[in-house]
Structures are given as structure tokens and as C-alpha cells.
């Protein structure tokens, strides 16, 4: 921490020298001297990174922050302020993780973490539309739109593709094998697999672009009226989606646990059927497709039943334990209770033979509904019982067992100290983001004025590197663990970050446009966001395994997005 503080101090001191860049440099052809053919001012090169007009002066943010009108000076300040915004994002991320250890998921994971992750972006968007007059705000608000579009595109293209490459494992039966990477850069034979909840996150991300579509309706209809009303409707929709997304995040762990418990019970049933089929001396069903009572009687008697010919809880427990269902992290007591409930229709905590036959028949009927084959060869049960087992196992794997992980999380030794540290990190990150957001927006605007490069492209490329770098590095590092569990968390984090951009940051942006009466004229930028979010959202929601070749498609979307905005804006004049 001391080294980091010294580095910050050095950067701050060096940045003060950039004020000297506002001085005027003498060129070989003096601007004050005419050669008799050209005017004096025309002797200056169209682009000189060290030149500043004597009539143009930069305005210091807060009255003391350094500023410059030269290109190189502004590049330096962008690096300085960008690094400070990166520190803010890092502190917010670290504080959020500590807070999560103390309070757990739910309210913290659902509300605090997503909002804090999007805070640096939201700050930059907010200050881009608050500065100066309406005309100034209209000019600077393109910085906010560039950041919003750039963050979304960067996370879903370059970072998404990088996570595929560093997290790839060997694919077997279209499923990535944990910690097994022997096929190298095989475009088809290696990749990553995620759980079904990650697919839901991708679907939610695709839905979160609805406010962009609503606010674009007047432009789509080529109408100049109703634009202010469209902004208000889009704002209401965006806030509503934000609230709905936060509520989903709060209740999602509980929902996931219920689905996982149900999948485990189905897996136990399918395993018992497979076990019975293996031990049966004959077919489990007769020629009419009904349970074969003679075969089932032999099976029932082969189990250690009571003297009265019934099956009790201890015998069921022995049966479940004997199947060794270690791969699904099973709670054996809970499994026995649910199996007993399926069989024990008389509710006397014992299973008679007739109840056993009825229960097995009901399970077999359920297994037939899961068959992959189009037809059954007579009463042959082997195929669809096997398919039922494989399908339930796959369903469990897709849900992702939160408690089944080799890396046990350590408890917090000193909750009070950890809480204080978390709060201090969150406060520090918030203060840094709030203080340096405005100077960074001003510097981007000054650099745009000095170079003639539209501020949108500067903010599209440079600012996301500062505000989203901590999330990107965290996602990439987590992907290197090469497990389905870590891959699921990695891509869920990426989809979640983009969703928060589409609802929280867009809500801030729309509120600025509506309150300040600004003009919404970002058709090309919105189109890029829609294309990337919908393509990657639909792609991520339709599959859970991503071969290596998918990463290169993601990479290509980044230059495509930049080129599309440039062509639409500067060739077709959309904005």
C-alpha cells in the first residue's frame, strides 16, 4: 500500500507539470509572420501535438486540477485520471468482496455488488451531462455514450473471448472436462462449459436492451416529435428493469437451491431405477407395459426388508448409501426422506410391496417421458432407463452445484475488522470515482478538441480500460481455474456487468437527457449496443458449451463495432 501511495503521489506531482503544456511553442514558420503569400496563421501545421492557440485556454476543474490544450498533455492526463478511476474500481471491487464474505449473497450480492460495480461508469456518465450549459452538456454527453457502448462491447467481445481461451478444457460429449486441457488450440475439441443459470443471465442481458429500442422509436419512425416523451418512457422502463433485475439477484440463490434439490431427487430416482434394472432377473415391465410383479417381488425380497415384509427408513438409507452418489454432493438423510415420501402412500414410515410396485411403476412412467429414442422395442426398459439416468445427471450438472467445489471458502476470522476495512475501501473508491470523474471527462473533451478525433471514439476505446479493468482482470483470472463452476461465475459476471450498464448506467444517462432537455441523437451507438448484446445474449442463452472457435467470433465483433459507428456517423451522417 505504501508503494502504491508513493506512486500516486509521484503521478500527481508529474501531472502538475502538464500545465506548462499550455504555453506556446515557436514553429519554424512563425504564425505571426507572413511570407507575402500565406497569412501568418496558415503557416502552422493542421495538427501539432505541442501547439496551443493563444486565444484558447483550458479551464481547470474545481479551479485547481491541472489541464492542457495540447494532445500529448491530454494523453498524459487521461492516463493519470484513468489510473485513478481504475484504483476506484479496484477499491470498490475489493470492498464488495469483503462485504460479501460478511453478509453473504442475497441483498448484498443482488443489490450492492452490481450497483457498486457499475458506479465508476455511472459517475462518468453523470458528470458528462452535468457540466456547464446545455450546449456544453450536449457536447460532452457523447463521452458518456462512448463509455457506455465501449464498456458493453469490450466486455462481450475481447474479454469474453479471452476468458474462452484461458479457461478452455477438453470437450467430451460436448461438455468441458474440469482441469483437463490436452488438445491445445483445437477449435472444436476444446472450450468451456457453463451451467444453465449462466444461460439465464445471458437471456436477461439480451432483454435489458429494451429501453434502447424504446428511446429509438422516434428516430426509427423518422419523427422529430415525441423524442422527449420517448426518453421518459425509456427511463421508466429502464428503472423498472433495474428493480426487477436486483430482485432476481436477491432471490436467485434461493431459486437455484430449489431447482438443484429437485434435480438431485430426480437423479436419485434415476439411479435407483438403474440399480434395480441391473439387479433384476428379468424385465421390470411385462408385455403390457405394466410393472412386472414377479420380478419386482424378487428385487423387493433381495433388499434387507423387515421381518413383516416391509421396507423401513434404515433399509432405504442403506440402499441409497450403497449406490455411492458422491458426484452430486448428496444429503443422504434428505434423499432418504424424499424417496420414502414417493413410496410411502400410507404414511406409516414403511414401504409395503404394493407401495413399492406402485412407486417403481410411477418412476418408470416418468423415465419414459425422458427417452431420446423415437420408439421402444416392446417392453425393453434398458434404453429409456439409461437415457433417464443420463438426462437427470446432465440436468444436475447444468444447474451447477454451489456446494460441490474442491476449494472450501474460509470463514472470516475477525468480522468487525473485515467490515471496517470493507466500508473504508467502498468509501475510498466512491470518493475517488466522484472526484476524478469530472476531470477525466474534461480531459477527454480537451483531447478531442486538440486532435479533432470525436470524443466518442476516445471514450469508447480508452475509458472502459479504466473503469472495467478490475472486472476484466478478475474474470480472466477466475477463468484460468479451468472448471465449469469457475467458468459459470466468470461469464455470469460479464453478463451481469453488461446488464447493469444497460439498466443502471442507461437510467442515469436517460435521466440526464430528460432533465436537462438534451437531444437524443445516438442512433449508430445504440445500434452497436443492440447488435453486440443481442448476438452474444442469444448465443449465450441457447447453449452452455462454447468451443474455442467462438472466441474468435467474439473478437471480430470489436473492430466491427468501431467500423460500424464510424461508417454510420461519418459516411451516412446518422449523428
Coordinates of C-alpha atoms in Angstrom, one line a residue:
X1 CA 0.0 0.0 0.0
X2 CA 2.9 2.3 0.7
X3 CA 4.4 1.8 -2.7
X4 CA 1.0 2.5 -4.3
X5 CA 0.6 5.7 -2.3
X6 CA 4.1 6.8 -3.4
X7 CA 3.3 6.1 -7.0
X8 CA 0.1 8.1 -6.8
X9 CA 2.0 11.0 -5.2
X10 CA 4.6 10.9 -8.0
X11 CA 1.9 10.9 -10.7
X12 CA 0.1 13.8 -9.1
X13 CA 3.3 15.8 -9.0
X14 CA 4.1 15.0 -12.5
X15 CA 0.7 15.9 -13.7
X16 CA 1.1 19.4 -12.4
X17 CA 3.9 19.9 -15.0
X18 CA 1.4 19.3 -17.7
X19 CA 0.0 22.8 -17.1
X20 CA 3.2 24.0 -18.8
X21 CA 1.9 22.5 -21.9
X22 CA -0.5 25.4 -22.3
X23 CA 2.5 27.6 -23.2
X24 CA 3.0 28.4 -26.9
X25 CA 5.8 26.9 -29.0
X26 CA 7.6 28.7 -31.8
X27 CA 7.4 26.8 -35.0
X28 CA 9.8 27.1 -38.0
X29 CA 7.2 29.2 -39.7
X30 CA 6.2 31.8 -37.2
X31 CA 2.4 32.2 -37.0
X32 CA 2.9 36.0 -36.5
X33 CA 5.0 36.4 -39.7
X34 CA 3.6 36.5 -43.2
X35 CA 5.6 35.3 -46.2
X36 CA 3.6 37.5 -48.5
X37 CA 1.6 34.7 -49.9
X38 CA 0.1 32.9 -46.9
X39 CA -1.3 34.6 -43.9
X40 CA 0.7 34.2 -40.8
X41 CA -1.7 31.8 -39.0
X42 CA -1.7 29.4 -42.0
X43 CA 2.0 28.7 -41.6
X44 CA 1.1 26.4 -38.7
X45 CA 0.6 22.7 -39.4
X46 CA -3.0 21.4 -39.2
X47 CA -2.1 19.1 -36.3
X48 CA 0.7 19.9 -33.9
X49 CA 0.6 18.0 -30.6
X50 CA 2.5 20.7 -28.8
X51 CA 0.8 23.7 -30.2
X52 CA -1.9 25.7 -28.4
X53 CA -3.7 28.8 -29.6
X54 CA -3.1 32.0 -27.6
X55 CA -6.9 32.6 -27.8
X56 CA -7.7 29.1 -26.4
X57 CA -7.2 28.3 -22.8
X58 CA -8.3 25.2 -20.8
X59 CA -10.5 25.5 -17.8
X60 CA -9.2 23.9 -14.6
X61 CA -11.7 21.5 -13.0
X62 CA -12.5 22.6 -9.4
X63 CA -10.3 25.6 -10.1
X64 CA -7.0 23.7 -9.3
X65 CA -6.9 20.4 -11.3
X66 CA -4.2 20.6 -14.0
X67 CA -5.3 20.9 -17.6
X68 CA -3.8 21.4 -21.0
X69 CA -4.8 22.1 -24.6
X70 CA -2.1 20.0 -26.2
X71 CA -2.6 16.5 -27.5
X72 CA 0.3 14.9 -25.6
X73 CA -0.5 16.7 -22.4
X74 CA -4.1 15.5 -22.5
X75 CA -2.9 11.9 -23.3
X76 CA -0.8 12.1 -20.1
X77 CA -3.7 13.4 -18.1
X78 CA -6.0 10.7 -19.5
X79 CA -3.5 8.1 -18.3
X80 CA -3.3 9.7 -14.8
X81 CA -7.0 10.2 -14.3
X82 CA -7.8 6.8 -15.9
X83 CA -5.4 5.1 -13.5
X84 CA -7.2 6.8 -10.6
X85 CA -10.6 5.6 -11.9
X86 CA -9.0 2.1 -12.2
X87 CA -8.0 2.4 -8.5
X88 CA -11.5 3.4 -7.6
X89 CA -12.9 0.4 -9.4
X90 CA -10.4 -1.8 -7.7
X91 CA -11.2 -0.5 -4.2
X92 CA -14.9 -0.9 -4.9
X93 CA -14.4 -4.4 -6.1
X94 CA -12.3 -5.4 -3.1
X95 CA -14.7 -3.8 -0.6
X96 CA -17.6 -5.5 -2.2
X97 CA -15.9 -8.9 -1.9
X98 CA -15.2 -8.4 1.7
X99 CA -18.7 -7.3 2.4
X100 CA -20.0 -10.4 0.6
X101 CA -18.0 -12.6 3.0
X102 CA -19.6 -10.9 6.0
X103 CA -23.2 -10.6 4.9
X104 CA -23.4 -13.3 2.2
X105 CA -25.4 -13.3 -1.0
X106 CA -29.0 -12.1 -1.3
X107 CA -29.3 -8.4 -0.5
X108 CA -25.5 -7.7 -0.8
X109 CA -25.0 -9.8 -3.9
X110 CA -28.2 -8.8 -5.5
X111 CA -28.2 -5.0 -4.9
X112 CA -24.9 -3.8 -3.6
X113 CA -22.4 -5.6 -5.7
X114 CA -24.0 -4.9 -9.1
X115 CA -24.5 -1.3 -8.3
X116 CA -21.0 -0.8 -6.9
X117 CA -19.5 -2.5 -10.0
X118 CA -21.3 0.0 -12.3
X119 CA -20.6 3.0 -10.1
X120 CA -17.4 4.3 -11.9
X121 CA -19.3 4.2 -15.2
X122 CA -22.3 5.8 -13.7
X123 CA -20.2 8.6 -12.2
X124 CA -18.6 9.4 -15.6
X125 CA -21.9 9.4 -17.4
X126 CA -23.4 11.6 -14.7
X127 CA -20.7 14.3 -14.8
X128 CA -20.6 14.2 -18.6
X129 CA -24.1 15.7 -18.7
X130 CA -24.0 18.0 -15.7
X131 CA -21.1 20.3 -16.7
X132 CA -21.8 23.8 -17.9
X133 CA -24.5 25.0 -20.2
X134 CA -26.9 22.8 -22.1
X135 CA -24.8 23.2 -25.2
X136 CA -21.7 22.1 -23.3
X137 CA -23.5 19.2 -21.8
X138 CA -24.8 18.2 -25.2
X139 CA -21.2 18.2 -26.5
X140 CA -19.8 16.3 -23.5
X141 CA -22.6 13.7 -23.2
X142 CA -21.1 11.8 -26.1
X143 CA -18.3 10.9 -23.7
X144 CA -20.8 9.1 -21.5
X145 CA -22.4 7.4 -24.5
X146 CA -18.9 6.3 -25.7
X147 CA -18.2 4.9 -22.3
X148 CA -21.5 3.0 -22.1
X149 CA -21.1 1.5 -25.6
X150 CA -17.4 0.8 -25.2
X151 CA -17.8 -1.0 -21.8
X152 CA -20.5 -3.2 -23.3
X153 CA -18.6 -4.1 -26.4
X154 CA -15.3 -4.6 -24.6
X155 CA -16.8 -7.0 -22.0
X156 CA -18.7 -9.1 -24.6
X157 CA -16.0 -9.3 -27.2
X158 CA -12.4 -9.0 -26.2
X159 CA -12.8 -10.0 -22.5
X160 CA -15.4 -12.7 -23.4
X161 CA -13.1 -14.2 -26.0
X162 CA -10.1 -14.1 -23.7
X163 CA -11.9 -16.0 -21.0
X164 CA -12.7 -18.7 -23.5
X165 CA -9.0 -19.0 -24.4
X166 CA -7.6 -19.1 -20.9
X167 CA -10.4 -21.2 -19.5
X168 CA -10.6 -23.9 -22.3
X169 CA -10.7 -27.6 -21.4
X170 CA -11.0 -30.7 -23.4
X171 CA -14.6 -31.3 -24.7
X172 CA -16.0 -34.7 -24.3
X173 CA -19.6 -35.4 -25.4
X174 CA -19.9 -31.6 -25.9
X175 CA -19.0 -31.0 -22.2
X176 CA -15.8 -29.4 -20.9
X177 CA -13.8 -31.7 -18.6
X178 CA -12.6 -29.9 -15.5
X179 CA -8.8 -29.3 -15.3
X180 CA -8.1 -31.3 -18.5
X181 CA -6.5 -29.4 -21.3
X182 CA -4.6 -31.7 -23.5
X183 CA -5.9 -30.8 -27.0
X184 CA -4.2 -27.4 -27.2
X185 CA -5.8 -24.9 -29.5
X186 CA -8.3 -27.3 -31.0
X187 CA -11.1 -25.1 -32.4
X188 CA -13.7 -27.8 -32.0
X189 CA -12.2 -30.2 -29.4
X190 CA -11.6 -27.6 -26.6
X191 CA -13.7 -25.0 -25.0
X192 CA -15.6 -24.1 -21.8
X193 CA -18.9 -25.2 -20.3
X194 CA -21.3 -23.2 -18.1
X195 CA -24.3 -24.0 -16.0
X196 CA -27.9 -23.2 -17.0
X197 CA -28.0 -20.2 -14.8
X198 CA -25.4 -18.5 -16.9
X199 CA -27.6 -19.0 -19.9
X200 CA -30.4 -17.3 -18.0
X201 CA -28.0 -14.4 -17.3
X202 CA -27.3 -14.1 -21.0
X203 CA -31.0 -14.1 -21.7
X204 CA -31.6 -11.4 -19.1
X205 CA -28.8 -9.3 -20.7
X206 CA -30.5 -9.5 -24.1
X207 CA -33.8 -8.4 -22.6
X208 CA -32.1 -5.5 -20.9
X209 CA -31.7 -3.7 -24.2
X210 CA -35.4 -2.9 -24.5
X211 CA -35.0 0.7 -23.2
X212 CA -32.6 1.4 -26.1
X213 CA -35.2 0.2 -28.6
X214 CA -37.9 2.3 -26.9
X215 CA -35.9 5.5 -26.9
X216 CA -35.0 5.0 -30.6
X217 CA -38.7 4.8 -31.8
X218 CA -38.9 8.4 -32.9
X219 CA -35.7 8.0 -35.0
X220 CA -36.9 4.7 -36.4
X221 CA -40.2 6.4 -37.5
X222 CA -38.2 9.5 -38.8
X223 CA -40.2 11.7 -36.4
X224 CA -38.9 14.8 -34.6
X225 CA -41.8 15.0 -32.3
X226 CA -42.2 12.7 -29.3
X227 CA -38.5 12.3 -28.7
X228 CA -38.7 13.9 -25.2
X229 CA -41.6 11.6 -24.3
X230 CA -39.7 8.5 -25.7
X231 CA -36.8 9.4 -23.4
X232 CA -39.2 9.4 -20.4
X233 CA -40.8 6.1 -21.3
X234 CA -37.4 4.5 -21.8
X235 CA -36.3 5.9 -18.4
X236 CA -39.3 4.4 -16.6
X237 CA -38.7 1.1 -18.4
X238 CA -35.0 1.1 -17.6
X239 CA -35.6 1.8 -13.9
X240 CA -38.3 -0.9 -13.8
X241 CA -35.9 -3.4 -15.3
X242 CA -33.2 -2.3 -12.8
X243 CA -35.5 -3.0 -9.9
X244 CA -36.6 -6.4 -11.4
X245 CA -33.0 -7.4 -12.0
X246 CA -32.0 -6.6 -8.5
X247 CA -34.9 -8.6 -7.1
X248 CA -34.0 -11.5 -9.3
X249 CA -30.4 -11.3 -8.0
X250 CA -31.7 -11.3 -4.4
X251 CA -33.9 -14.3 -4.8
X252 CA -31.9 -16.2 -7.3
X253 CA -29.8 -18.2 -4.8
X254 CA -33.0 -19.5 -3.1
X255 CA -34.5 -20.3 -6.5
X256 CA -31.3 -22.0 -7.6
X257 CA -31.3 -24.1 -4.4
X258 CA -34.8 -25.3 -5.0
X259 CA -34.1 -26.3 -8.6
X260 CA -30.9 -28.1 -7.5
X261 CA -32.7 -30.0 -4.7
X262 CA -35.3 -31.2 -7.2
X263 CA -32.7 -32.2 -9.7
X264 CA -30.8 -34.2 -7.1
X265 CA -34.0 -36.1 -6.2
X266 CA -34.7 -36.9 -9.8
X267 CA -31.1 -38.1 -10.1
X268 CA -31.5 -40.4 -7.0
X269 CA -34.7 -41.8 -8.6
X270 CA -33.0 -42.5 -11.9
X271 CA -30.0 -44.1 -10.1
X272 CA -32.3 -46.4 -8.1
X273 CA -34.1 -47.4 -11.3
X274 CA -30.8 -48.2 -12.9
X275 CA -29.7 -50.1 -9.8
X276 CA -32.9 -52.2 -9.9
X277 CA -32.6 -52.8 -13.6
X278 CA -29.1 -54.1 -13.1
X279 CA -30.1 -56.5 -10.3
X280 CA -33.4 -57.6 -11.8
X281 CA -33.6 -61.2 -13.0
X282 CA -35.9 -60.4 -15.9
X283 CA -37.7 -57.3 -17.3
X284 CA -39.1 -54.6 -14.9
X285 CA -42.2 -54.4 -17.1
X286 CA -44.4 -57.1 -18.6
X287 CA -45.7 -57.4 -22.2
X288 CA -48.5 -54.9 -21.4
X289 CA -46.0 -52.3 -20.2
X290 CA -47.1 -52.7 -16.6
X291 CA -44.7 -53.3 -13.7
X292 CA -43.6 -57.0 -13.6
X293 CA -44.7 -58.0 -10.1
X294 CA -42.8 -61.3 -10.1
X295 CA -39.5 -59.6 -11.0
X296 CA -40.2 -56.8 -8.5
X297 CA -41.0 -59.2 -5.8
X298 CA -37.6 -60.9 -6.1
X299 CA -36.0 -57.5 -6.1
X300 CA -38.0 -56.4 -3.0
X301 CA -37.0 -59.6 -1.1
X302 CA -33.4 -59.2 -2.1
X303 CA -33.3 -55.9 -0.2
X304 CA -32.9 -56.2 3.6
X305 CA -36.5 -55.8 4.5
X306 CA -38.1 -56.2 7.9
X307 CA -39.5 -59.5 9.2
X308 CA -43.0 -58.2 8.4
X309 CA -42.0 -57.9 4.8
X310 CA -41.8 -54.1 4.6
X311 CA -39.1 -51.7 3.8
X312 CA -38.2 -49.1 6.5
X313 CA -36.1 -46.0 6.7
X314 CA -32.8 -47.8 7.7
X315 CA -33.1 -50.2 4.8
X316 CA -33.8 -47.3 2.4
X317 CA -30.8 -45.5 3.8
X318 CA -28.6 -48.5 3.3
X319 CA -29.8 -48.7 -0.3
X320 CA -29.1 -45.0 -1.1
X321 CA -25.7 -45.1 0.6
X322 CA -24.8 -48.3 -1.3
X323 CA -25.2 -46.5 -4.6
X324 CA -22.4 -44.1 -3.7
X325 CA -23.8 -40.9 -5.2
X326 CA -20.8 -38.9 -4.3
X327 CA -20.7 -37.0 -7.6
X328 CA -23.8 -35.0 -6.7
X329 CA -22.8 -34.0 -3.2
X330 CA -25.9 -35.7 -1.8
X331 CA -27.5 -35.1 1.6
X332 CA -28.3 -38.7 2.4
X333 CA -30.9 -38.0 5.1
X334 CA -32.8 -35.7 2.8
X335 CA -32.6 -38.2 -0.1
X336 CA -34.0 -41.0 2.0
X337 CA -36.8 -38.8 3.3
X338 CA -37.9 -37.9 -0.3
X339 CA -37.7 -41.4 -1.6
X340 CA -39.7 -42.6 1.4
X341 CA -42.3 -40.0 0.6
X342 CA -42.5 -41.2 -3.0
X343 CA -43.2 -44.8 -1.9
X344 CA -45.0 -44.5 1.5
X345 CA -48.5 -43.6 0.4
X346 CA -49.9 -44.9 3.8
X347 CA -47.5 -42.6 5.7
X348 CA -46.6 -45.2 8.2
X349 CA -42.8 -44.8 7.6
X350 CA -42.7 -48.3 6.0
X351 CA -42.9 -49.4 2.4
X352 CA -45.1 -52.5 1.7
X353 CA -44.6 -54.5 -1.5
X354 CA -47.7 -53.0 -3.2
X355 CA -46.4 -49.5 -2.5
X356 CA -43.1 -50.5 -3.8
X357 CA -44.6 -51.7 -7.1
X358 CA -46.8 -48.6 -7.4
X359 CA -43.8 -46.3 -6.8
X360 CA -41.5 -48.1 -9.2
X361 CA -44.2 -48.0 -11.9
X362 CA -44.6 -44.3 -11.4
X363 CA -40.9 -43.8 -11.8
X364 CA -40.8 -45.9 -14.9
X365 CA -43.6 -43.8 -16.5
X366 CA -41.6 -40.7 -15.7
X367 CA -38.5 -42.3 -17.3
X368 CA -40.4 -43.0 -20.5
X369 CA -41.1 -39.3 -20.8
X370 CA -37.3 -38.6 -20.9
X371 CA -36.5 -41.2 -23.6
X372 CA -34.4 -40.0 -26.5
X373 CA -35.4 -42.8 -28.8
X374 CA -38.5 -42.3 -31.0
X375 CA -39.9 -45.8 -30.3
X376 CA -39.4 -48.6 -27.8
X377 CA -38.8 -52.2 -28.9
X378 CA -41.6 -53.9 -26.9
X379 CA -41.2 -53.9 -23.2
X380 CA -37.4 -53.2 -23.3
X381 CA -36.7 -50.8 -20.4
X382 CA -32.9 -50.8 -20.6
X383 CA -32.7 -47.9 -23.1
X384 CA -35.1 -45.4 -21.6
X385 CA -34.0 -46.1 -18.0
X386 CA -30.4 -45.4 -19.1
X387 CA -31.5 -42.3 -21.0
X388 CA -33.4 -41.1 -18.0
X389 CA -30.3 -41.5 -15.8
X390 CA -28.1 -39.7 -18.2
X391 CA -30.6 -36.9 -18.7
X392 CA -31.1 -36.3 -14.9
X393 CA -27.3 -36.3 -14.4
X394 CA -26.9 -33.8 -17.2
X395 CA -29.7 -31.6 -15.7
X396 CA -28.0 -31.6 -12.3
X397 CA -24.7 -30.7 -13.9
X398 CA -26.3 -27.8 -15.8
X399 CA -27.8 -26.4 -12.7
X400 CA -24.4 -26.2 -11.1
X401 CA -23.9 -27.5 -7.5
X402 CA -22.9 -24.4 -5.5
X403 CA -21.7 -26.6 -2.6
X404 CA -19.8 -29.0 -4.7
X405 CA -16.3 -27.4 -5.0
X406 CA -12.8 -28.5 -4.1
X407 CA -12.0 -25.1 -2.8
X408 CA -13.7 -24.6 0.5
X409 CA -14.2 -21.0 1.4
X410 CA -12.5 -19.8 4.5
X411 CA -14.6 -18.1 7.2
X412 CA -13.9 -14.6 8.4
X413 CA -11.7 -14.6 11.4
X414 CA -12.4 -11.0 12.6
X415 CA -15.8 -9.9 11.2
X416 CA -15.6 -6.4 12.8
X417 CA -12.2 -5.6 11.4
X418 CA -13.2 -7.0 8.0
X419 CA -16.4 -4.9 8.0
X420 CA -14.5 -1.7 8.8
X421 CA -12.0 -2.5 6.1
X422 CA -14.8 -3.2 3.6
X423 CA -16.5 0.1 4.4
X424 CA -13.3 2.1 4.1
X425 CA -12.5 0.6 0.7
X426 CA -16.0 1.3 -0.5
X427 CA -15.9 4.9 0.7
X428 CA -12.4 5.4 -0.7
X429 CA -13.4 4.0 -4.1
X430 CA -16.6 6.1 -4.2
X431 CA -14.7 9.3 -3.3
X432 CA -12.0 8.8 -5.9
X433 CA -14.6 8.0 -8.6
X434 CA -16.7 11.1 -7.6
X435 CA -13.7 13.4 -7.5
X436 CA -11.9 12.4 -10.7
X437 CA -14.8 11.6 -13.0
X438 CA -15.3 15.2 -13.9
X439 CA -11.6 16.0 -14.7
X440 CA -11.4 12.8 -16.8
X441 CA -14.5 13.9 -18.9
X442 CA -12.9 17.4 -19.3
X443 CA -9.6 15.9 -20.4
X444 CA -11.3 13.6 -23.0
X445 CA -13.1 16.7 -24.3
X446 CA -9.9 18.7 -24.5
X447 CA -8.0 15.9 -26.2
X448 CA -10.9 15.7 -28.8
X449 CA -10.6 19.4 -29.4
X450 CA -6.8 19.2 -29.7
X451 CA -6.7 16.3 -32.2
X452 CA -10.0 16.6 -34.0
X453 CA -10.8 12.9 -33.0
X454 CA -14.5 12.6 -31.9
X455 CA -14.8 12.3 -28.2
X456 CA -17.0 9.2 -28.6
X457 CA -14.1 7.1 -30.1
X458 CA -11.8 8.2 -27.3
X459 CA -14.2 7.3 -24.6
X460 CA -15.2 4.1 -26.5
X461 CA -11.6 2.8 -26.5
X462 CA -9.8 4.3 -23.6
X463 CA -12.3 4.8 -20.7
X464 CA -13.6 1.2 -20.5
X465 CA -10.0 0.1 -19.9
X466 CA -10.0 2.2 -16.7
X467 CA -13.5 1.6 -15.3
X468 CA -13.9 -2.1 -16.2
X469 CA -10.3 -3.3 -16.0
X470 CA -10.7 -4.7 -12.4
X471 CA -13.8 -6.7 -13.5
X472 CA -12.0 -7.9 -16.6
X473 CA -8.8 -9.0 -14.8
X474 CA -10.9 -10.7 -12.1
X475 CA -12.9 -12.6 -14.8
X476 CA -9.9 -13.7 -16.7
X477 CA -8.1 -14.9 -13.5
X478 CA -11.1 -16.8 -12.4
X479 CA -11.5 -18.4 -15.9
X480 CA -7.9 -19.8 -15.6
X481 CA -9.1 -22.3 -12.9
X482 CA -10.5 -24.3 -15.8
X483 CA -13.6 -25.6 -14.1
X484 CA -17.3 -25.5 -15.1
X485 CA -18.0 -23.8 -11.8
X486 CA -15.5 -21.0 -12.3
X487 CA -16.4 -20.6 -16.0
X488 CA -20.1 -20.2 -15.0
X489 CA -19.2 -17.5 -12.5
X490 CA -16.9 -15.8 -15.0
X491 CA -19.5 -15.4 -17.7
X492 CA -22.3 -14.7 -15.3
X493 CA -20.2 -11.8 -14.0
X494 CA -19.6 -10.5 -17.6
X495 CA -23.3 -10.8 -18.5
X496 CA -24.3 -9.1 -15.2
X497 CA -21.9 -6.2 -15.7
X498 CA -23.4 -5.5 -19.1
X499 CA -26.9 -5.8 -17.7
X500 CA -26.1 -3.2 -15.1
X501 CA -24.7 -1.0 -17.9
X502 CA -28.0 -1.4 -19.8
X503 CA -30.2 -0.6 -16.9
X504 CA -28.4 1.4 -14.2
X505 CA -26.0 3.4 -16.4
X506 CA -28.6 3.9 -19.0
X507 CA -31.1 5.1 -16.4
X508 CA -28.6 7.8 -15.3
X509 CA -28.0 8.7 -18.9
X510 CA -31.7 9.0 -19.8
X511 CA -32.4 11.0 -16.6
X512 CA -29.7 13.5 -17.7
X513 CA -31.1 13.8 -21.2
X514 CA -34.6 14.2 -19.9
X515 CA -33.9 16.7 -17.0
X516 CA -31.5 18.9 -19.0
X517 CA -33.6 18.8 -22.2
X518 CA -30.7 17.3 -24.3
X519 CA -31.2 15.8 -27.7
X520 CA -31.1 12.0 -28.0
X521 CA -29.1 11.5 -31.2
X522 CA -27.1 8.3 -30.8
X523 CA -28.6 6.0 -33.4
X524 CA -25.3 4.4 -34.5
X525 CA -24.1 3.9 -31.0
X526 CA -27.4 2.3 -29.9
X527 CA -27.3 0.0 -33.0
X528 CA -23.9 -1.2 -32.0
X529 CA -25.0 -2.0 -28.4
X530 CA -28.1 -3.8 -29.7
X531 CA -26.2 -5.9 -32.2
X532 CA -23.5 -7.0 -29.7
X533 CA -25.9 -7.6 -26.8
X534 CA -28.5 -9.4 -28.8
X535 CA -26.0 -11.6 -30.7
X536 CA -24.0 -12.5 -27.6
X537 CA -27.1 -12.8 -25.5
X538 CA -29.0 -15.1 -27.8
X539 CA -25.8 -17.1 -28.4
X540 CA -25.1 -17.5 -24.7
X541 CA -28.7 -18.4 -23.8
X542 CA -29.0 -21.1 -26.5
X543 CA -26.0 -23.1 -25.4
X544 CA -23.9 -24.0 -22.4
X545 CA -20.8 -25.2 -24.1
X546 CA -18.6 -22.8 -26.1
X547 CA -15.8 -24.3 -28.3
X548 CA -12.6 -22.4 -28.9
X549 CA -13.8 -21.1 -32.3
X550 CA -16.5 -19.0 -30.6
X551 CA -13.8 -16.8 -29.1
X552 CA -12.6 -15.6 -32.5
X553 CA -16.2 -14.6 -33.5
X554 CA -16.3 -12.5 -30.3
X555 CA -13.0 -10.9 -31.1
X556 CA -14.2 -9.9 -34.5
X557 CA -17.2 -8.0 -33.1
X558 CA -15.0 -5.4 -31.6
X559 CA -13.4 -3.9 -34.7
X560 CA -16.8 -4.5 -36.5
X561 CA -18.5 -2.3 -33.8
X562 CA -15.9 0.5 -34.2
X563 CA -16.1 0.4 -38.0
X564 CA -19.9 0.4 -38.0
X565 CA -20.1 3.5 -35.8
X566 CA -17.6 5.3 -38.0
X567 CA -19.3 4.5 -41.2
X568 CA -22.8 5.3 -40.0
X569 CA -21.7 8.6 -38.4
X570 CA -19.1 9.9 -40.9
X571 CA -20.3 8.4 -44.1
X572 CA -24.0 8.3 -43.8
X573 CA -24.3 11.1 -41.2
X574 CA -26.5 9.3 -38.7
X575 CA -25.4 11.5 -35.8

